[in-house]
Amino acid sequence: MDRIELEKRVEELNNLLHEYGHAYYVLDKPLVSDALYDQYMQELLEIEAGNPDLIFPDSPSQRVGGEVLTGFGKVLHTFPMLSLSNAFNDEDLREFDRRAQAAAGHDISYICELKIDGLAIAIRYEDGKFVQGSTRGDGRVGEEITMNLKTIQTIPLRLKEPVSIEVRGEAYMPKKAFAKLNAKRDEAGEEPFANPRNAAAGSLRQLDPKIAASRNLAVFVYGIGGDGSAYGQDSQSDALNHLAKLGFETNQERQRCTSIEEVIDYIGKWVEKRADLDYEIDGIVVKVDKFEDQEQLGFTAKSPKWAIAYKFPAEEVTTKLLDIELSV
Ligand SMILES: CC(C)(CNC(=O)c1ccc(Oc2ccccc2)cc1)c1ccc2c(N)nc(N)nc2n1
């Protein structure tokens, strides 16, 4: 192939592999066989090896970076990453609802989202290309972990639209990956991770991206920058649907509720069902859905008044340990 044909083919392979990767990892609906995907990736790698100037920064071949870092830089978040106030029982939720109705002066609709037990992250895109990833840190300044986040297949390197946007989400390790990792560490005589959350945090703090890439991490995104209103959405539900359209993985168990009683029923369902999930959750996040209602409520110093985290009691496994301790 001559230079022009080569450039065209590289562009075509980039587009195909982004599309097939999104279908496979985010939609869980493969468009081609693994063999064909690998064949295209091999072809791209060969062209890139012979023509390094044709390596796009967001090329699917660039997920696992080369060099081992010596440390993590600091990132000042464009918007603060706020925390959530907690609810521990139904009465706390009803109180939250009463306050919201009083501030808004009308009935409130909510959206309930599973609270993934992982690590909060921020990912930034410029013109649709992944440019930076960071941890929450203290909410204003986080650690730059771009190279490690690039290895996570459910984080798109290129969005479906060339927008510049900052997205918030939770990086986590699925239960199966956690069990496999601890079995491997056990064999190697290494200390097991206490839980998937620690395993995810430990993996994202690796200085060698190849180790992070081996840890089968995933991400659910749950927010746009400060809030979605800057991007034309008028509710949290809208913002989540928009994020899915851009190519992100959003959690499919979310549900809009038109009353706090419906929220309480939804939470009751998940207290039972959480064991069936492929990942750990430590509660349910309840958010006022409409952004105009959120604005009426505003913020406290560290968290929005329009969201609350209903926390599940600690897993029964801890109470078993307690029983053993108490019995000796
Ligand atoms: C609601 C919010 C706290 C995110 N929102 C923000 O951090 C945030 C930040 C600035 C905002 O607006 C401002 C913009 C500029 C200055 C000050 C505020 C608005 C929201 C949050 C936190 C943790 C969550 C979690 N673990 N799981 C789910 N599913 N959702 C979650 N949502």
Tab-separated table of C-alpha atoms and ligand atoms in Angstrom:
chain	number	residue	atom	x	y	z
A	1	MET	CA	0.000	0.000	0.000
A	2	ASP	CA	1.216	3.545	-0.660
A	3	ARG	CA	1.254	6.195	2.091
A	4	ILE	CA	-2.260	7.488	1.391
A	5	GLU	CA	-3.775	4.003	1.332
A	6	LEU	CA	-1.864	3.207	4.551
A	7	GLU	CA	-3.285	6.297	6.330
A	8	LYS	CA	-6.782	5.371	5.147
A	9	ARG	CA	-6.380	1.785	6.354
A	10	VAL	CA	-5.079	2.922	9.788
A	11	GLU	CA	-8.043	5.270	10.162
A	12	GLU	CA	-10.411	2.475	9.131
A	13	LEU	CA	-8.852	-0.029	11.564
A	14	ASN	CA	-9.034	2.535	14.412
A	15	ASN	CA	-12.732	3.123	13.737
A	16	LEU	CA	-13.544	-0.589	13.412
A	17	LEU	CA	-11.659	-1.577	16.586
A	18	HIS	CA	-13.248	1.266	18.634
A	19	GLU	CA	-16.697	0.161	17.422
A	20	TYR	CA	-16.084	-3.548	18.028
A	21	GLY	CA	-14.493	-2.845	21.439
A	22	HIS	CA	-17.508	-0.786	22.561
A	23	ALA	CA	-19.967	-3.457	21.384
A	24	TYR	CA	-18.003	-6.242	23.110
A	25	TYR	CA	-17.043	-4.593	26.422
A	26	VAL	CA	-19.745	-1.993	27.027
A	27	LEU	CA	-22.837	-3.421	25.308
A	28	ASP	CA	-21.803	-7.041	25.828
A	29	LYS	CA	-23.054	-7.635	22.251
A	30	PRO	CA	-20.033	-8.642	20.076
A	31	LEU	CA	-20.289	-7.544	16.427
A	32	VAL	CA	-17.453	-9.794	15.163
A	33	SER	CA	-15.666	-12.951	16.315
A	34	ASP	CA	-12.698	-12.605	18.674
A	35	ALA	CA	-10.563	-14.013	15.862
A	36	LEU	CA	-11.537	-11.232	13.451
A	37	TYR	CA	-11.046	-8.580	16.191
A	38	ASP	CA	-7.562	-9.983	16.920
A	39	GLN	CA	-6.776	-10.105	13.177
A	40	TYR	CA	-7.620	-6.390	12.753
A	41	MET	CA	-5.663	-5.493	15.919
A	42	GLN	CA	-2.666	-7.493	14.611
A	43	GLU	CA	-2.888	-5.673	11.264
A	44	LEU	CA	-2.992	-2.291	13.047
A	45	LEU	CA	-0.051	-3.205	15.306
A	46	GLU	CA	2.018	-4.243	12.252
A	47	ILE	CA	1.284	-1.007	10.359
A	48	GLU	CA	2.001	1.065	13.540
A	49	ALA	CA	5.265	-0.840	14.132
A	50	GLY	CA	6.395	0.081	10.604
A	51	ASN	CA	4.945	3.631	10.695
A	52	PRO	CA	5.093	5.048	14.258
A	53	ASP	CA	3.920	8.431	12.912
A	54	LEU	CA	0.597	6.731	12.062
A	55	ILE	CA	-0.052	5.787	15.725
A	56	PHE	CA	-3.110	7.836	16.792
A	57	PRO	CA	-2.966	8.893	20.503
A	58	ASP	CA	-6.347	7.207	21.019
A	59	SER	CA	-5.474	4.134	18.962
A	60	PRO	CA	-6.943	0.911	20.457
A	61	SER	CA	-3.355	-0.388	20.453
A	62	GLN	CA	-2.370	2.294	22.982
A	63	ARG	CA	-4.429	0.987	25.911
A	64	VAL	CA	-1.485	-0.536	27.751
A	65	GLY	CA	1.198	2.161	27.936
A	66	GLY	CA	4.892	1.360	27.787
A	67	GLU	CA	6.828	2.945	30.599
A	68	VAL	CA	6.536	2.291	34.343
A	69	LEU	CA	5.782	5.536	36.186
A	70	THR	CA	7.922	6.764	39.105
A	71	GLY	CA	4.953	8.386	40.825
A	72	PHE	CA	1.573	10.011	40.210
A	73	GLY	CA	1.052	13.667	39.302
A	74	LYS	CA	-1.634	15.791	40.915
A	75	VAL	CA	-4.822	16.878	39.123
A	76	LEU	CA	-6.998	19.839	40.162
A	77	HIS	CA	-10.568	18.736	39.344
A	78	THR	CA	-12.499	21.113	37.043
A	79	PHE	CA	-15.480	20.611	39.385
A	80	PRO	CA	-15.092	19.418	42.983
A	81	MET	CA	-15.895	15.735	43.522
A	82	LEU	CA	-18.372	16.015	46.390
A	83	SER	CA	-19.320	13.353	48.912
A	84	LEU	CA	-22.749	12.019	49.867
A	85	SER	CA	-24.575	12.361	53.172
A	86	ASN	CA	-25.887	9.047	54.505
A	87	ALA	CA	-29.262	7.543	55.335
A	88	PHE	CA	-29.431	4.405	57.495
A	89	ASN	CA	-33.157	3.688	57.649
A	90	ASP	CA	-36.502	4.495	56.030
A	91	GLU	CA	-37.148	7.414	58.389
A	92	ASP	CA	-33.922	9.111	57.211
A	93	LEU	CA	-35.217	8.768	53.646
A	94	ARG	CA	-38.630	10.210	54.506
A	95	GLU	CA	-36.938	13.154	56.246
A	96	PHE	CA	-34.799	13.681	53.103
A	97	ASP	CA	-38.006	13.666	51.015
A	98	ARG	CA	-39.795	16.114	53.326
A	99	ARG	CA	-36.882	18.581	53.075
A	100	ALA	CA	-36.712	18.226	49.294
A	101	GLN	CA	-40.472	18.789	48.848
A	102	ALA	CA	-40.334	21.836	51.169
A	103	ALA	CA	-37.426	23.394	49.239
A	104	ALA	CA	-38.908	22.693	45.816
A	105	GLY	CA	-42.501	23.517	46.789
A	106	HIS	CA	-43.841	20.545	44.809
A	107	ASP	CA	-43.659	16.731	44.489
A	108	ILE	CA	-40.184	15.409	43.705
A	109	SER	CA	-39.206	12.542	41.406
A	110	TYR	CA	-36.072	10.608	42.261
A	111	ILE	CA	-33.577	8.386	40.517
A	112	CYS	CA	-32.045	5.480	42.425
A	113	GLU	CA	-28.580	4.247	41.444
A	114	LEU	CA	-26.654	1.288	42.864
A	115	LYS	CA	-23.710	2.523	44.962
A	116	ILE	CA	-20.811	0.490	43.535
A	117	ASP	CA	-18.216	-0.428	46.162
A	118	GLY	CA	-15.155	0.823	44.269
A	119	LEU	CA	-13.070	3.932	43.782
A	120	ALA	CA	-14.428	7.286	42.571
A	121	ILE	CA	-12.658	8.552	39.440
A	122	ALA	CA	-12.852	11.506	37.071
A	123	ILE	CA	-12.156	11.095	33.337
A	124	ARG	CA	-11.684	14.008	31.013
A	125	TYR	CA	-12.193	14.115	27.220
A	126	GLU	CA	-11.206	16.785	24.709
A	127	ASP	CA	-12.936	16.690	21.306
A	128	GLY	CA	-14.118	13.176	22.130
A	129	LYS	CA	-10.678	11.815	22.986
A	130	PHE	CA	-9.684	10.471	26.430
A	131	VAL	CA	-7.024	12.867	27.739
A	132	GLN	CA	-6.809	12.445	31.518
A	133	GLY	CA	-7.993	10.271	34.379
A	134	SER	CA	-7.696	10.876	38.107
A	135	THR	CA	-8.762	9.620	41.518
A	136	ARG	CA	-11.120	11.644	43.748
A	137	GLY	CA	-8.332	12.489	46.218
A	138	ASP	CA	-9.694	15.050	48.694
A	139	GLY	CA	-12.437	16.075	46.282
A	140	ARG	CA	-10.499	19.010	44.839
A	141	VAL	CA	-7.107	17.485	44.005
A	142	GLY	CA	-6.681	13.871	42.955
A	143	GLU	CA	-3.867	11.653	41.656
A	144	GLU	CA	-3.344	11.383	37.927
A	145	ILE	CA	-3.862	7.734	36.903
A	146	THR	CA	-4.452	8.252	33.166
A	147	MET	CA	-2.205	5.367	32.077
A	148	ASN	CA	-3.925	2.891	34.376
A	149	LEU	CA	-7.440	4.010	33.452
A	150	LYS	CA	-6.576	3.664	29.745
A	151	THR	CA	-6.185	-0.084	30.346
A	152	ILE	CA	-9.853	-0.395	31.417
A	153	GLN	CA	-11.810	-1.651	28.401
A	154	THR	CA	-15.122	-0.099	29.478
A	155	ILE	CA	-13.551	3.371	29.420
A	156	PRO	CA	-13.825	4.528	25.772
A	157	LEU	CA	-10.632	6.053	24.332
A	158	ARG	CA	-12.850	7.832	21.798
A	159	LEU	CA	-16.441	9.005	22.351
A	160	LYS	CA	-19.260	8.639	19.814
A	161	GLU	CA	-19.354	12.471	19.587
A	162	PRO	CA	-16.295	14.786	19.559
A	163	VAL	CA	-17.307	16.543	22.805
A	164	SER	CA	-15.065	17.987	25.538
A	165	ILE	CA	-16.493	16.731	28.806
A	166	GLU	CA	-15.545	15.619	32.315
A	167	VAL	CA	-17.241	12.454	33.562
A	168	ARG	CA	-17.437	10.918	37.054
A	169	GLY	CA	-17.724	7.257	37.836
A	170	GLU	CA	-16.729	4.328	40.007
A	171	ALA	CA	-13.862	1.976	39.098
A	172	TYR	CA	-14.411	-1.496	40.545
A	173	MET	CA	-13.235	-5.084	40.420
A	174	PRO	CA	-15.967	-7.651	39.629
A	175	LYS	CA	-16.387	-10.402	42.251
A	176	LYS	CA	-15.066	-13.141	39.892
A	177	ALA	CA	-11.896	-11.167	39.071
A	178	PHE	CA	-11.405	-10.516	42.794
A	179	ALA	CA	-11.672	-14.231	43.658
A	180	LYS	CA	-9.238	-15.158	40.838
A	181	LEU	CA	-6.739	-12.459	41.881
A	182	ASN	CA	-6.760	-13.569	45.533
A	183	ALA	CA	-6.366	-17.231	44.547
A	184	LYS	CA	-3.305	-16.241	42.481
A	185	ARG	CA	-1.875	-14.174	45.354
A	186	ASP	CA	-2.504	-17.040	47.732
A	187	GLU	CA	-0.558	-19.418	45.461
A	188	ALA	CA	2.279	-16.904	45.266
A	189	GLY	CA	2.279	-16.624	49.058
A	190	GLU	CA	1.193	-12.990	48.824
A	191	GLU	CA	-1.223	-11.195	51.149
A	192	PRO	CA	-4.808	-11.415	49.725
A	193	PHE	CA	-6.852	-8.224	49.270
A	194	ALA	CA	-9.506	-7.803	51.988
A	195	ASN	CA	-12.272	-6.884	49.526
A	196	PRO	CA	-12.832	-5.877	45.862
A	197	ARG	CA	-12.721	-2.188	46.760
A	198	ASN	CA	-9.196	-2.460	48.185
A	199	ALA	CA	-8.185	-4.622	45.211
A	200	ALA	CA	-9.446	-1.976	42.766
A	201	ALA	CA	-7.714	0.831	44.679
A	202	GLY	CA	-4.470	-1.162	44.868
A	203	SER	CA	-4.648	-1.935	41.141
A	204	LEU	CA	-5.180	1.699	40.131
A	205	ARG	CA	-2.243	2.774	42.303
A	206	GLN	CA	0.132	0.464	40.412
A	207	LEU	CA	2.975	2.387	38.774
A	208	ASP	CA	3.235	-0.231	36.022
A	209	PRO	CA	0.180	-0.021	33.697
A	210	LYS	CA	0.755	-3.660	32.667
A	211	ILE	CA	-0.177	-4.752	36.194
A	212	ALA	CA	-3.301	-2.556	36.180
A	213	ALA	CA	-4.183	-4.022	32.762
A	214	SER	CA	-4.043	-7.548	34.219
A	215	ARG	CA	-6.573	-6.780	36.984
A	216	ASN	CA	-9.851	-6.882	34.924
A	217	LEU	CA	-11.140	-3.604	36.340
A	218	ALA	CA	-14.336	-1.988	35.053
A	219	VAL	CA	-16.084	1.366	35.419
A	220	PHE	CA	-19.680	2.542	35.725
A	221	VAL	CA	-20.064	6.276	35.057
A	222	TYR	CA	-22.705	8.253	36.973
A	223	GLY	CA	-22.233	11.948	36.359
A	224	ILE	CA	-21.174	14.660	33.979
A	225	GLY	CA	-18.773	17.269	35.383
A	226	GLY	CA	-20.523	19.304	38.060
A	227	ASP	CA	-23.925	18.407	36.718
A	228	GLY	CA	-25.419	17.539	33.343
A	229	SER	CA	-27.284	20.815	32.844
A	230	ALA	CA	-24.204	22.297	31.165
A	231	TYR	CA	-24.613	19.673	28.409
A	232	GLY	CA	-28.272	20.218	27.601
A	233	GLN	CA	-29.792	17.553	29.833
A	234	ASP	CA	-32.553	18.514	32.291
A	235	SER	CA	-32.350	15.539	34.666
A	236	GLN	CA	-29.968	12.934	36.075
A	237	SER	CA	-31.834	10.221	34.113
A	238	ASP	CA	-31.255	12.238	30.947
A	239	ALA	CA	-27.568	12.726	31.751
A	240	LEU	CA	-27.081	8.954	32.279
A	241	ASN	CA	-28.812	8.148	28.977
A	242	HIS	CA	-26.614	10.763	27.277
A	243	LEU	CA	-23.475	9.192	28.792
A	244	ALA	CA	-24.536	5.774	27.449
A	245	LYS	CA	-25.049	7.323	23.981
A	246	LEU	CA	-21.520	8.750	24.136
A	247	GLY	CA	-20.179	5.196	24.619
A	248	PHE	CA	-19.835	4.864	28.412
A	249	GLU	CA	-20.994	1.948	30.542
A	250	THR	CA	-23.804	3.084	32.833
A	251	ASN	CA	-25.397	0.836	35.432
A	252	GLN	CA	-28.603	-0.685	34.051
A	253	GLU	CA	-30.224	-1.269	37.465
A	254	ARG	CA	-31.026	2.421	37.907
A	255	GLN	CA	-34.690	3.326	38.367
A	256	ARG	CA	-36.742	6.520	38.375
A	257	CYS	CA	-39.164	6.728	41.313
A	258	THR	CA	-42.044	9.198	41.621
A	259	SER	CA	-42.283	8.942	45.426
A	260	ILE	CA	-40.037	8.173	48.393
A	261	GLU	CA	-42.195	5.094	49.126
A	262	GLU	CA	-41.254	3.753	45.684
A	263	VAL	CA	-37.596	4.486	46.580
A	264	ILE	CA	-38.000	2.534	49.833
A	265	ASP	CA	-39.466	-0.442	47.914
A	266	TYR	CA	-36.615	-0.343	45.376
A	267	ILE	CA	-34.033	-0.315	48.192
A	268	GLY	CA	-35.817	-3.221	49.940
A	269	LYS	CA	-35.520	-5.257	46.740
A	270	TRP	CA	-31.746	-4.720	46.527
A	271	VAL	CA	-31.077	-5.576	50.167
A	272	GLU	CA	-32.076	-9.107	49.085
A	273	LYS	CA	-30.751	-9.111	45.539
A	274	ARG	CA	-27.267	-7.585	46.051
A	275	ALA	CA	-25.687	-11.061	46.423
A	276	ASP	CA	-26.734	-11.877	42.828
A	277	LEU	CA	-24.751	-8.965	41.337
A	278	ASP	CA	-21.377	-9.537	39.590
A	279	TYR	CA	-19.920	-6.683	41.666
A	280	GLU	CA	-20.186	-5.449	45.248
A	281	ILE	CA	-22.408	-2.531	46.227
A	282	ASP	CA	-22.468	-0.810	49.630
A	283	GLY	CA	-25.785	0.985	49.235
A	284	ILE	CA	-28.144	2.863	46.965
A	285	VAL	CA	-27.696	6.519	45.915
A	286	VAL	CA	-31.000	8.406	45.810
A	287	LYS	CA	-30.927	11.636	43.777
A	288	VAL	CA	-33.518	14.285	43.057
A	289	ASP	CA	-33.886	13.669	39.309
A	290	LYS	CA	-34.696	17.103	37.807
A	291	PHE	CA	-31.730	19.506	37.691
A	292	GLU	CA	-34.027	22.496	38.373
A	293	ASP	CA	-35.145	20.790	41.609
A	294	GLN	CA	-31.493	20.039	42.461
A	295	GLU	CA	-30.710	23.752	42.077
A	296	GLN	CA	-33.465	24.636	44.581
A	297	LEU	CA	-31.785	22.386	47.146
A	298	GLY	CA	-28.141	23.375	46.561
A	299	PHE	CA	-25.205	22.107	48.609
A	300	THR	CA	-23.740	21.938	52.084
A	301	ALA	CA	-19.973	22.566	52.423
A	302	LYS	CA	-19.105	19.066	51.228
A	303	SER	CA	-22.143	17.421	49.677
A	304	PRO	CA	-25.262	18.120	47.629
A	305	LYS	CA	-28.575	18.435	49.522
A	306	TRP	CA	-30.302	16.729	46.567
A	307	ALA	CA	-28.609	13.332	46.965
A	308	ILE	CA	-28.275	10.826	49.782
A	309	ALA	CA	-26.588	7.411	50.106
A	310	TYR	CA	-28.692	4.737	51.785
A	311	LYS	CA	-25.992	2.530	53.362
A	312	PHE	CA	-26.523	-1.215	53.698
A	313	PRO	CA	-25.497	-2.790	57.016
A	314	ALA	CA	-22.029	-4.417	56.751
A	315	GLU	CA	-22.030	-7.864	55.074
A	316	GLU	CA	-23.005	-10.800	57.305
A	317	VAL	CA	-19.437	-12.159	56.895
A	318	THR	CA	-18.209	-9.534	59.374
A	319	THR	CA	-20.900	-10.524	61.897
A	320	LYS	CA	-19.728	-14.180	61.529
A	321	LEU	CA	-16.166	-13.047	62.373
A	322	LEU	CA	-17.613	-11.127	65.309
A	323	ASP	CA	-19.443	-14.302	66.471
A	324	ILE	CA	-16.149	-16.234	66.382
A	325	GLU	CA	-14.336	-13.471	68.316
A	326	LEU	CA	-17.187	-13.236	70.827
A	327	SER	CA	-17.299	-17.015	71.267
A	328	VAL	CA	-13.606	-17.444	72.208
B	1	LIG	C1	-23.907	13.239	43.487
B	1	LIG	C2	-22.422	12.942	43.661
B	1	LIG	C3	-21.877	13.690	44.887
B	1	LIG	C4	-21.627	13.371	42.404
B	1	LIG	N1	-21.783	14.795	42.134
B	1	LIG	C5	-20.769	15.674	42.386
B	1	LIG	O1	-19.699	15.330	42.868
B	1	LIG	C6	-21.014	17.119	42.058
B	1	LIG	C7	-19.951	18.002	42.094
B	1	LIG	C8	-20.172	19.355	41.808
B	1	LIG	C9	-21.452	19.787	41.477
B	1	LIG	O2	-21.727	21.119	41.183
B	1	LIG	C10	-20.792	22.048	41.534
B	1	LIG	C11	-20.072	22.647	40.498
B	1	LIG	C12	-19.122	23.609	40.847
B	1	LIG	C13	-18.899	23.964	42.196
B	1	LIG	C14	-19.634	23.318	43.212
B	1	LIG	C15	-20.581	22.364	42.889
B	1	LIG	C16	-22.508	18.904	41.417
B	1	LIG	C17	-22.292	17.552	41.701
B	1	LIG	C18	-22.183	11.448	43.781
B	1	LIG	C19	-21.161	10.955	44.588
B	1	LIG	C20	-20.945	9.564	44.653
B	1	LIG	C21	-21.758	8.716	43.893
B	1	LIG	C22	-21.626	7.283	43.861
B	1	LIG	N2	-20.695	6.650	44.586
B	1	LIG	N3	-22.442	6.546	43.085
B	1	LIG	C23	-23.402	7.148	42.336
B	1	LIG	N4	-24.202	6.376	41.564
B	1	LIG	N5	-23.575	8.492	42.321
B	1	LIG	C24	-22.780	9.285	43.076
B	1	LIG	N6	-22.974	10.632	43.030
